[in-house]
């Protein structure tokens, strides 16, 4: 159980930290599969299957198709990320302030 949770957390971090959008979507698929396996461990049978079919089968493949069709340049993403850094820090500070 703990190994699957660790893989799930690491793959969800790689969704955010990955520089290539295609790799990010593939890590998102890995995260969905790990979450559904955690739900299997909680003895839920129907929900994980629907989760895999809907999210992995439809949404993640759609995201992957759109990313491959758009042909996003990684250099353009780096420039935009630096411009949005102050807003991201402000929103994350507000989020953690609301939690605690």
CSV table of N, CA, C and O in Angstrom, one decimal:
chain,number,residue,atom,x,y,z
A,1,UNK,N,0.8,-1.2,0.0
A,1,UNK,CA,0.0,0.0,0.0
A,1,UNK,C,0.9,1.3,0.0
A,1,UNK,O,0.6,2.2,-0.8
A,2,UNK,N,1.9,1.3,0.9
A,2,UNK,CA,2.7,2.5,1.0
A,2,UNK,C,3.6,2.7,-0.3
A,2,UNK,O,3.9,3.8,-0.7
A,3,UNK,N,4.0,1.6,-1.0
A,3,UNK,CA,4.7,1.8,-2.2
A,3,UNK,C,3.9,2.4,-3.3
A,3,UNK,O,4.3,3.2,-4.1
A,4,UNK,N,2.6,2.0,-3.4
A,4,UNK,CA,1.7,2.5,-4.4
A,4,UNK,C,1.4,4.0,-4.1
A,4,UNK,O,1.4,4.8,-5.0
A,5,UNK,N,1.3,4.3,-2.8
A,5,UNK,CA,1.0,5.7,-2.4
A,5,UNK,C,2.3,6.6,-2.8
A,5,UNK,O,2.2,7.7,-3.3
A,6,UNK,N,3.4,6.0,-2.5
A,6,UNK,CA,4.7,6.8,-2.8
A,6,UNK,C,4.8,7.0,-4.3
A,6,UNK,O,5.2,8.1,-4.8
A,7,UNK,N,4.5,6.0,-5.1
A,7,UNK,CA,4.6,6.1,-6.6
A,7,UNK,C,3.5,7.1,-7.0
A,7,UNK,O,3.8,7.9,-7.9
A,8,UNK,N,2.4,7.1,-6.4
A,8,UNK,CA,1.3,8.1,-6.8
A,8,UNK,C,1.8,9.5,-6.5
A,8,UNK,O,1.5,10.4,-7.3
A,9,UNK,N,2.4,9.7,-5.4
A,9,UNK,CA,2.8,11.1,-5.0
A,9,UNK,C,3.9,11.5,-5.9
A,9,UNK,O,3.9,12.7,-6.4
A,10,UNK,N,4.9,10.6,-6.2
A,10,UNK,CA,6.0,11.0,-7.1
A,10,UNK,C,5.5,11.3,-8.5
A,10,UNK,O,6.0,12.2,-9.1
A,11,UNK,N,4.6,10.4,-9.0
A,11,UNK,CA,4.1,10.7,-10.3
A,11,UNK,C,3.3,11.9,-10.4
A,11,UNK,O,3.3,12.6,-11.5
A,12,UNK,N,2.5,12.3,-9.4
A,12,UNK,CA,1.8,13.5,-9.4
A,12,UNK,C,2.7,14.7,-9.4
A,12,UNK,O,2.4,15.8,-10.0
A,13,UNK,N,3.8,14.6,-8.7
A,13,UNK,CA,4.8,15.7,-8.7
A,13,UNK,C,5.5,15.8,-10.0
A,13,UNK,O,5.8,16.9,-10.5
A,14,UNK,N,5.7,14.7,-10.7
A,14,UNK,CA,6.3,14.7,-12.0
A,14,UNK,C,5.4,15.3,-13.1
A,14,UNK,O,5.8,15.8,-14.1
A,15,UNK,N,4.0,15.2,-12.8
A,15,UNK,CA,3.1,15.9,-13.7
A,15,UNK,C,3.4,17.4,-13.7
A,15,UNK,O,3.3,18.0,-14.7
A,16,UNK,N,3.6,17.9,-12.5
A,16,UNK,CA,3.9,19.4,-12.4
A,16,UNK,C,5.3,19.8,-12.8
A,16,UNK,O,5.5,20.8,-13.5
A,17,UNK,N,6.3,18.9,-12.5
A,17,UNK,CA,7.7,19.3,-12.7
A,17,UNK,C,8.2,18.9,-14.1
A,17,UNK,O,9.3,19.3,-14.4
A,18,UNK,N,7.5,18.1,-14.8
A,18,UNK,CA,8.0,17.7,-16.1
A,18,UNK,C,8.0,18.8,-17.1
A,18,UNK,O,7.1,19.6,-17.2
A,19,UNK,N,9.1,18.9,-17.8
A,19,UNK,CA,9.3,20.0,-18.8
A,19,UNK,C,8.5,19.7,-20.1
A,19,UNK,O,8.1,20.6,-20.8
A,20,UNK,N,8.4,18.5,-20.5
A,20,UNK,CA,7.8,18.1,-21.7
A,20,UNK,C,6.3,17.8,-21.4
A,20,UNK,O,6.0,17.0,-20.5
A,21,UNK,N,5.4,18.4,-22.1
A,21,UNK,CA,3.9,18.2,-21.9
A,21,UNK,C,3.5,16.8,-22.1
A,21,UNK,O,2.6,16.3,-21.5
A,22,UNK,N,4.1,16.1,-23.1
A,22,UNK,CA,3.7,14.7,-23.4
A,22,UNK,C,4.1,13.8,-22.2
A,22,UNK,O,3.3,13.0,-21.8
A,23,UNK,N,5.3,14.0,-21.6
A,23,UNK,CA,5.7,13.3,-20.5
A,23,UNK,C,4.8,13.6,-19.3
A,23,UNK,O,4.5,12.7,-18.5
A,24,UNK,N,4.4,14.8,-19.2
A,24,UNK,CA,3.5,15.2,-18.1
A,24,UNK,C,2.2,14.5,-18.2
A,24,UNK,O,1.6,14.0,-17.2
A,25,UNK,N,1.6,14.3,-19.4
A,25,UNK,CA,0.4,13.6,-19.5
A,25,UNK,C,0.5,12.1,-19.2
A,25,UNK,O,-0.3,11.5,-18.7
A,26,UNK,N,1.7,11.6,-19.6
A,26,UNK,CA,1.9,10.1,-19.3
A,26,UNK,C,2.1,9.9,-17.8
A,26,UNK,O,1.6,8.9,-17.3
A,27,UNK,N,2.7,10.9,-17.1
A,27,UNK,CA,2.7,10.8,-15.7
A,27,UNK,C,1.3,10.9,-15.1
A,27,UNK,O,1.0,10.3,-14.0
A,28,UNK,N,0.5,11.7,-15.7
A,28,UNK,CA,-0.9,11.8,-15.3
A,28,UNK,C,-1.7,10.5,-15.4
A,28,UNK,O,-2.4,10.2,-14.5
A,29,UNK,N,-1.4,9.8,-16.5
A,29,UNK,CA,-2.0,8.5,-16.6
A,29,UNK,C,-1.5,7.5,-15.5
A,29,UNK,O,-2.3,6.8,-14.9
A,30,UNK,N,-0.2,7.6,-15.2
A,30,UNK,CA,0.3,6.8,-14.1
A,30,UNK,C,-0.3,7.1,-12.8
A,30,UNK,O,-0.6,6.2,-12.0
A,31,UNK,N,-0.6,8.4,-12.6
A,31,UNK,CA,-1.2,8.8,-11.3
A,31,UNK,C,-2.6,8.3,-11.3
A,31,UNK,O,-3.1,7.8,-10.2
A,32,UNK,N,-3.4,8.3,-12.4
A,32,UNK,CA,-4.7,7.8,-12.4
A,32,UNK,C,-4.8,6.3,-12.1
A,32,UNK,O,-5.6,5.8,-11.4
A,33,UNK,N,-3.8,5.6,-12.7
A,33,UNK,CA,-3.8,4.1,-12.5
A,33,UNK,C,-3.4,3.8,-11.0
A,33,UNK,O,-4.0,2.9,-10.4
A,34,UNK,N,-2.5,4.6,-10.4
A,34,UNK,CA,-2.2,4.4,-9.0
A,34,UNK,C,-3.3,4.7,-8.1
A,34,UNK,O,-3.6,4.0,-7.1
A,35,UNK,N,-4.1,5.8,-8.4
A,35,UNK,CA,-5.2,6.1,-7.5
A,35,UNK,C,-6.3,5.0,-7.6
A,35,UNK,O,-6.9,4.7,-6.6
A,36,UNK,N,-6.5,4.5,-8.8
A,36,UNK,CA,-7.5,3.4,-9.0
A,36,UNK,C,-7.0,2.2,-8.3
A,36,UNK,O,-7.9,1.4,-7.7
A,37,UNK,N,-5.7,1.9,-8.2
A,37,UNK,CA,-5.3,0.7,-7.5
A,37,UNK,C,-5.4,0.9,-6.0
A,37,UNK,O,-5.7,0.0,-5.2
A,38,UNK,N,-5.3,2.1,-5.5
A,38,UNK,CA,-5.5,2.4,-4.1
A,38,UNK,C,-7.0,2.2,-3.8
A,38,UNK,O,-7.3,1.6,-2.7
A,39,UNK,N,-7.9,2.6,-4.7
A,39,UNK,CA,-9.3,2.4,-4.5
A,39,UNK,C,-9.6,0.9,-4.5
A,39,UNK,O,-10.5,0.4,-3.8
A,40,UNK,N,-8.9,0.1,-5.3
A,40,UNK,CA,-9.1,-1.4,-5.2
A,40,UNK,C,-8.7,-1.9,-3.9
A,40,UNK,O,-9.3,-2.9,-3.3
A,41,UNK,N,-7.6,-1.4,-3.3
A,41,UNK,CA,-7.2,-1.8,-1.9
A,41,UNK,C,-8.2,-1.5,-0.9
A,41,UNK,O,-8.3,-2.1,0.2
A,42,UNK,N,-9.0,-0.5,-1.1
A,42,UNK,CA,-10.1,-0.1,-0.2
A,42,UNK,C,-11.3,-0.9,-0.4
A,42,UNK,O,-12.4,-0.5,0.1
A,43,UNK,N,-11.2,-1.9,-1.2
A,43,UNK,CA,-12.3,-2.9,-1.5
A,43,UNK,C,-13.5,-2.2,-2.3
A,43,UNK,O,-14.6,-2.6,-2.0
A,44,UNK,N,-13.2,-1.3,-3.1
A,44,UNK,CA,-14.2,-0.7,-4.0
A,44,UNK,C,-13.9,-1.3,-5.4
A,44,UNK,O,-12.8,-1.2,-5.9
A,45,UNK,N,-14.9,-1.9,-6.0
A,45,UNK,CA,-14.6,-2.6,-7.2
A,45,UNK,C,-15.1,-1.8,-8.4
A,45,UNK,O,-14.4,-1.7,-9.5
A,46,UNK,N,-16.2,-1.1,-8.3
A,46,UNK,CA,-16.8,-0.5,-9.5
A,46,UNK,C,-16.2,0.9,-9.7
A,46,UNK,O,-15.9,1.2,-10.9
A,47,UNK,N,-15.9,1.7,-8.7
A,47,UNK,CA,-15.4,3.0,-8.9
A,47,UNK,C,-14.0,3.1,-9.5
A,47,UNK,O,-13.8,3.9,-10.5
A,48,UNK,N,-13.0,2.2,-9.2
A,48,UNK,CA,-11.7,2.2,-9.9
A,48,UNK,C,-11.8,1.9,-11.4
A,48,UNK,O,-11.1,2.5,-12.2
A,49,UNK,N,-12.7,1.0,-11.7
A,49,UNK,CA,-12.8,0.6,-13.1
A,49,UNK,C,-13.4,1.8,-13.9
A,49,UNK,O,-13.0,2.1,-15.0
A,50,UNK,N,-14.4,2.5,-13.4
A,50,UNK,CA,-15.0,3.6,-14.0
A,50,UNK,C,-13.9,4.7,-14.1
A,50,UNK,O,-13.8,5.5,-15.1
A,51,UNK,N,-13.2,4.9,-13.0
A,51,UNK,CA,-12.1,5.9,-13.0
A,51,UNK,C,-11.1,5.7,-14.1
A,51,UNK,O,-10.7,6.6,-14.8
A,52,UNK,N,-10.7,4.4,-14.3
A,52,UNK,CA,-9.7,4.2,-15.4
A,52,UNK,C,-10.3,4.4,-16.8
A,52,UNK,O,-9.7,5.0,-17.7
A,53,UNK,N,-11.6,3.9,-16.9
A,53,UNK,CA,-12.2,4.0,-18.3
A,53,UNK,C,-12.4,5.5,-18.6
A,53,UNK,O,-12.2,5.9,-19.7
A,54,UNK,N,-13.0,6.3,-17.7
A,54,UNK,CA,-13.3,7.6,-18.0
A,54,UNK,C,-12.1,8.5,-18.1
A,54,UNK,O,-11.8,9.2,-19.1
A,55,UNK,N,-11.3,8.5,-17.0
A,55,UNK,CA,-10.2,9.5,-17.0
A,55,UNK,C,-9.0,9.0,-17.9
A,55,UNK,O,-8.5,9.8,-18.6
A,56,UNK,N,-8.5,7.8,-17.7
A,56,UNK,CA,-7.4,7.4,-18.5
A,56,UNK,C,-7.8,7.1,-20.0
A,56,UNK,O,-7.2,7.6,-20.9
A,57,UNK,N,-9.0,6.5,-20.1
A,57,UNK,CA,-9.4,6.2,-21.5
A,57,UNK,C,-9.9,7.3,-22.3
A,57,UNK,O,-9.7,7.4,-23.5
A,58,UNK,N,-10.4,8.3,-21.7
A,58,UNK,CA,-11.0,9.4,-22.5
A,58,UNK,C,-10.2,10.7,-22.3
A,58,UNK,O,-9.7,11.3,-23.2
A,59,UNK,N,-10.1,11.2,-21.1
A,59,UNK,CA,-9.5,12.5,-20.8
A,59,UNK,C,-8.0,12.6,-21.1
A,59,UNK,O,-7.5,13.5,-21.8
A,60,UNK,N,-7.3,11.6,-20.6
A,60,UNK,CA,-5.8,11.6,-20.8
A,60,UNK,C,-5.4,11.4,-22.2
A,60,UNK,O,-4.5,12.0,-22.7
A,61,UNK,N,-6.1,10.5,-22.9
A,61,UNK,CA,-5.8,10.3,-24.3
A,61,UNK,C,-6.2,11.6,-25.1
A,61,UNK,O,-5.5,12.0,-26.1
A,62,UNK,N,-7.3,12.2,-24.7
A,62,UNK,CA,-7.7,13.5,-25.4
A,62,UNK,C,-6.6,14.6,-25.2
A,62,UNK,O,-6.2,15.3,-26.1
A,63,UNK,N,-6.1,14.7,-23.9
A,63,UNK,CA,-5.1,15.7,-23.6
A,63,UNK,C,-3.8,15.4,-24.4
A,63,UNK,O,-3.2,16.3,-25.0
A,64,UNK,N,-3.4,14.1,-24.5
A,64,UNK,CA,-2.3,13.7,-25.3
A,64,UNK,C,-2.4,14.0,-26.7
A,64,UNK,O,-1.5,14.5,-27.4
A,65,UNK,N,-3.6,13.8,-27.3
A,65,UNK,CA,-3.8,14.1,-28.7
A,65,UNK,C,-3.8,15.6,-28.9
A,65,UNK,O,-3.2,16.0,-29.9
A,66,UNK,N,-4.3,16.4,-28.1
A,66,UNK,CA,-4.3,17.8,-28.2
A,66,UNK,C,-2.9,18.4,-28.1
A,66,UNK,O,-2.4,19.2,-28.9
A,67,UNK,N,-2.1,17.9,-27.2
A,67,UNK,CA,-0.7,18.3,-27.0
A,67,UNK,C,0.1,17.9,-28.2
A,67,UNK,O,1.0,18.7,-28.6
A,68,UNK,N,-0.1,16.8,-28.8
A,68,UNK,CA,0.7,16.4,-30.0
A,68,UNK,C,0.2,17.2,-31.2
A,68,UNK,O,1.0,17.5,-32.1
A,69,UNK,N,-1.0,17.6,-31.2
A,69,UNK,CA,-1.5,18.4,-32.4
A,69,UNK,C,-1.1,19.9,-32.3
A,69,UNK,O,-0.8,20.5,-33.3
A,70,UNK,N,-1.0,20.4,-31.1
A,70,UNK,CA,-0.6,21.8,-30.9
A,70,UNK,C,0.9,22.0,-31.1
A,70,UNK,O,1.3,23.1,-31.5
A,71,UNK,N,1.7,21.0,-30.9
A,71,UNK,CA,3.2,21.1,-31.1
A,71,UNK,C,3.7,22.3,-30.3
A,71,UNK,O,4.3,23.2,-30.8
A,72,UNK,N,3.6,22.2,-28.9
A,72,UNK,CA,4.0,23.3,-28.0
A,72,UNK,C,5.5,23.2,-27.9
A,72,UNK,O,6.1,22.2,-27.7
A,73,UNK,N,6.1,24.4,-28.0
A,73,UNK,CA,7.6,24.5,-27.8
A,73,UNK,C,7.9,24.7,-26.3
A,73,UNK,O,7.2,25.4,-25.6
A,74,UNK,N,8.9,24.0,-25.9
A,74,UNK,CA,9.3,24.0,-24.5
A,74,UNK,C,9.9,25.3,-24.1
A,74,UNK,O,9.7,25.8,-23.0
A,75,UNK,N,10.6,26.0,-25.0
A,75,UNK,CA,11.2,27.3,-24.8
A,75,UNK,C,10.2,28.3,-24.5
A,75,UNK,O,10.3,29.2,-23.6
A,76,UNK,N,9.0,28.3,-25.2
A,76,UNK,CA,7.9,29.2,-25.0
A,76,UNK,C,7.3,29.0,-23.6
A,76,UNK,O,6.9,30.0,-22.9
A,77,UNK,N,7.3,27.8,-23.2
A,77,UNK,CA,6.7,27.5,-21.8
A,77,UNK,C,7.6,28.0,-20.7
A,77,UNK,O,7.1,28.5,-19.7
A,78,UNK,N,8.9,28.0,-20.9
A,78,UNK,CA,9.8,28.4,-19.9
A,78,UNK,C,9.7,29.9,-19.7
A,78,UNK,O,9.7,30.4,-18.5
A,79,UNK,N,9.5,30.7,-20.7
A,79,UNK,CA,9.3,32.1,-20.6
A,79,UNK,C,8.0,32.5,-19.9
A,79,UNK,O,8.0,33.4,-19.1
A,80,UNK,N,7.0,31.8,-20.2
A,80,UNK,CA,5.7,32.1,-19.6
A,80,UNK,C,5.7,31.7,-18.1
A,80,UNK,O,5.0,32.3,-17.3
A,81,UNK,N,6.4,30.6,-17.8
A,81,UNK,CA,6.5,30.1,-16.4
A,81,UNK,C,7.1,31.2,-15.5
A,81,UNK,O,6.7,31.4,-14.4
A,82,UNK,N,8.1,31.8,-16.0
A,82,UNK,CA,8.8,32.8,-15.2
A,82,UNK,C,7.9,34.0,-14.9
A,82,UNK,O,8.0,34.7,-13.9
A,83,UNK,N,7.1,34.4,-15.9
A,83,UNK,CA,6.2,35.5,-15.8
A,83,UNK,C,5.1,35.2,-14.8
A,83,UNK,O,4.6,36.1,-14.1
A,84,UNK,N,4.7,34.0,-14.7
A,84,UNK,CA,3.6,33.6,-13.8
A,84,UNK,C,4.0,33.2,-12.4
A,84,UNK,O,3.2,32.8,-11.6
A,85,UNK,N,5.3,33.2,-12.1
A,85,UNK,CA,5.8,32.7,-10.8
A,85,UNK,C,5.3,33.5,-9.7
A,85,UNK,O,4.9,32.9,-8.7
A,86,UNK,N,5.2,34.9,-9.7
A,86,UNK,CA,4.7,35.6,-8.5
A,86,UNK,C,3.2,35.3,-8.3
A,86,UNK,O,2.8,35.1,-7.1
A,87,UNK,N,2.4,35.1,-9.3
A,87,UNK,CA,1.0,34.8,-9.1
A,87,UNK,C,0.9,33.4,-8.5
A,87,UNK,O,0.0,33.1,-7.7
A,88,UNK,N,1.7,32.5,-9.0
A,88,UNK,CA,1.7,31.1,-8.4
A,88,UNK,C,2.1,31.1,-7.0
A,88,UNK,O,1.5,30.3,-6.2
A,89,UNK,N,3.1,31.8,-6.6
A,89,UNK,CA,3.5,31.9,-5.2
A,89,UNK,C,2.4,32.5,-4.3
A,89,UNK,O,2.1,32.0,-3.2
A,90,UNK,N,1.7,33.5,-4.8
A,90,UNK,CA,0.7,34.1,-4.1
A,90,UNK,C,-0.5,33.2,-3.9
A,90,UNK,O,-1.1,33.1,-2.8
A,91,UNK,N,-0.9,32.5,-4.9
A,91,UNK,CA,-2.0,31.5,-4.8
A,91,UNK,C,-1.7,30.4,-3.9
A,91,UNK,O,-2.5,29.9,-3.2
A,92,UNK,N,-0.4,29.9,-4.0
A,92,UNK,CA,-0.1,28.8,-3.1
A,92,UNK,C,0.0,29.2,-1.6
A,92,UNK,O,-0.4,28.5,-0.7
A,93,UNK,N,0.4,30.5,-1.4
A,93,UNK,CA,0.4,31.0,0.0
A,93,UNK,C,-1.0,31.1,0.5
A,93,UNK,O,-1.3,30.8,1.7
A,94,UNK,N,-1.9,31.6,-0.3
A,94,UNK,CA,-3.3,31.7,0.1
A,94,UNK,C,-3.9,30.3,0.3
A,94,UNK,O,-4.7,30.1,1.2
A,95,UNK,N,-3.6,29.3,-0.5
A,95,UNK,CA,-4.1,28.0,-0.3
A,95,UNK,C,-3.6,27.4,1.0
A,95,UNK,O,-4.4,26.9,1.8
A,96,UNK,N,-2.3,27.5,1.3
A,96,UNK,CA,-1.8,27.0,2.6
A,96,UNK,C,-2.4,27.8,3.8
A,96,UNK,O,-2.5,27.2,4.9
A,97,UNK,N,-2.6,29.1,3.6
A,97,UNK,CA,-3.2,29.9,4.7
A,97,UNK,C,-4.6,29.4,5.0
A,97,UNK,O,-5.0,29.3,6.2
A,98,UNK,N,-5.4,29.0,4.0
A,98,UNK,CA,-6.7,28.5,4.2
A,98,UNK,C,-6.8,27.1,4.8
A,98,UNK,O,-7.7,26.8,5.6
A,99,UNK,N,-5.8,26.3,4.5
A,99,UNK,CA,-5.7,25.0,5.1
A,99,UNK,C,-5.4,25.1,6.6
A,99,UNK,O,-6.0,24.4,7.4
A,100,UNK,N,-4.5,25.9,7.0
A,100,UNK,CA,-4.1,26.0,8.4
A,100,UNK,C,-4.7,27.2,9.0
A,100,UNK,O,-4.8,27.5,10.0
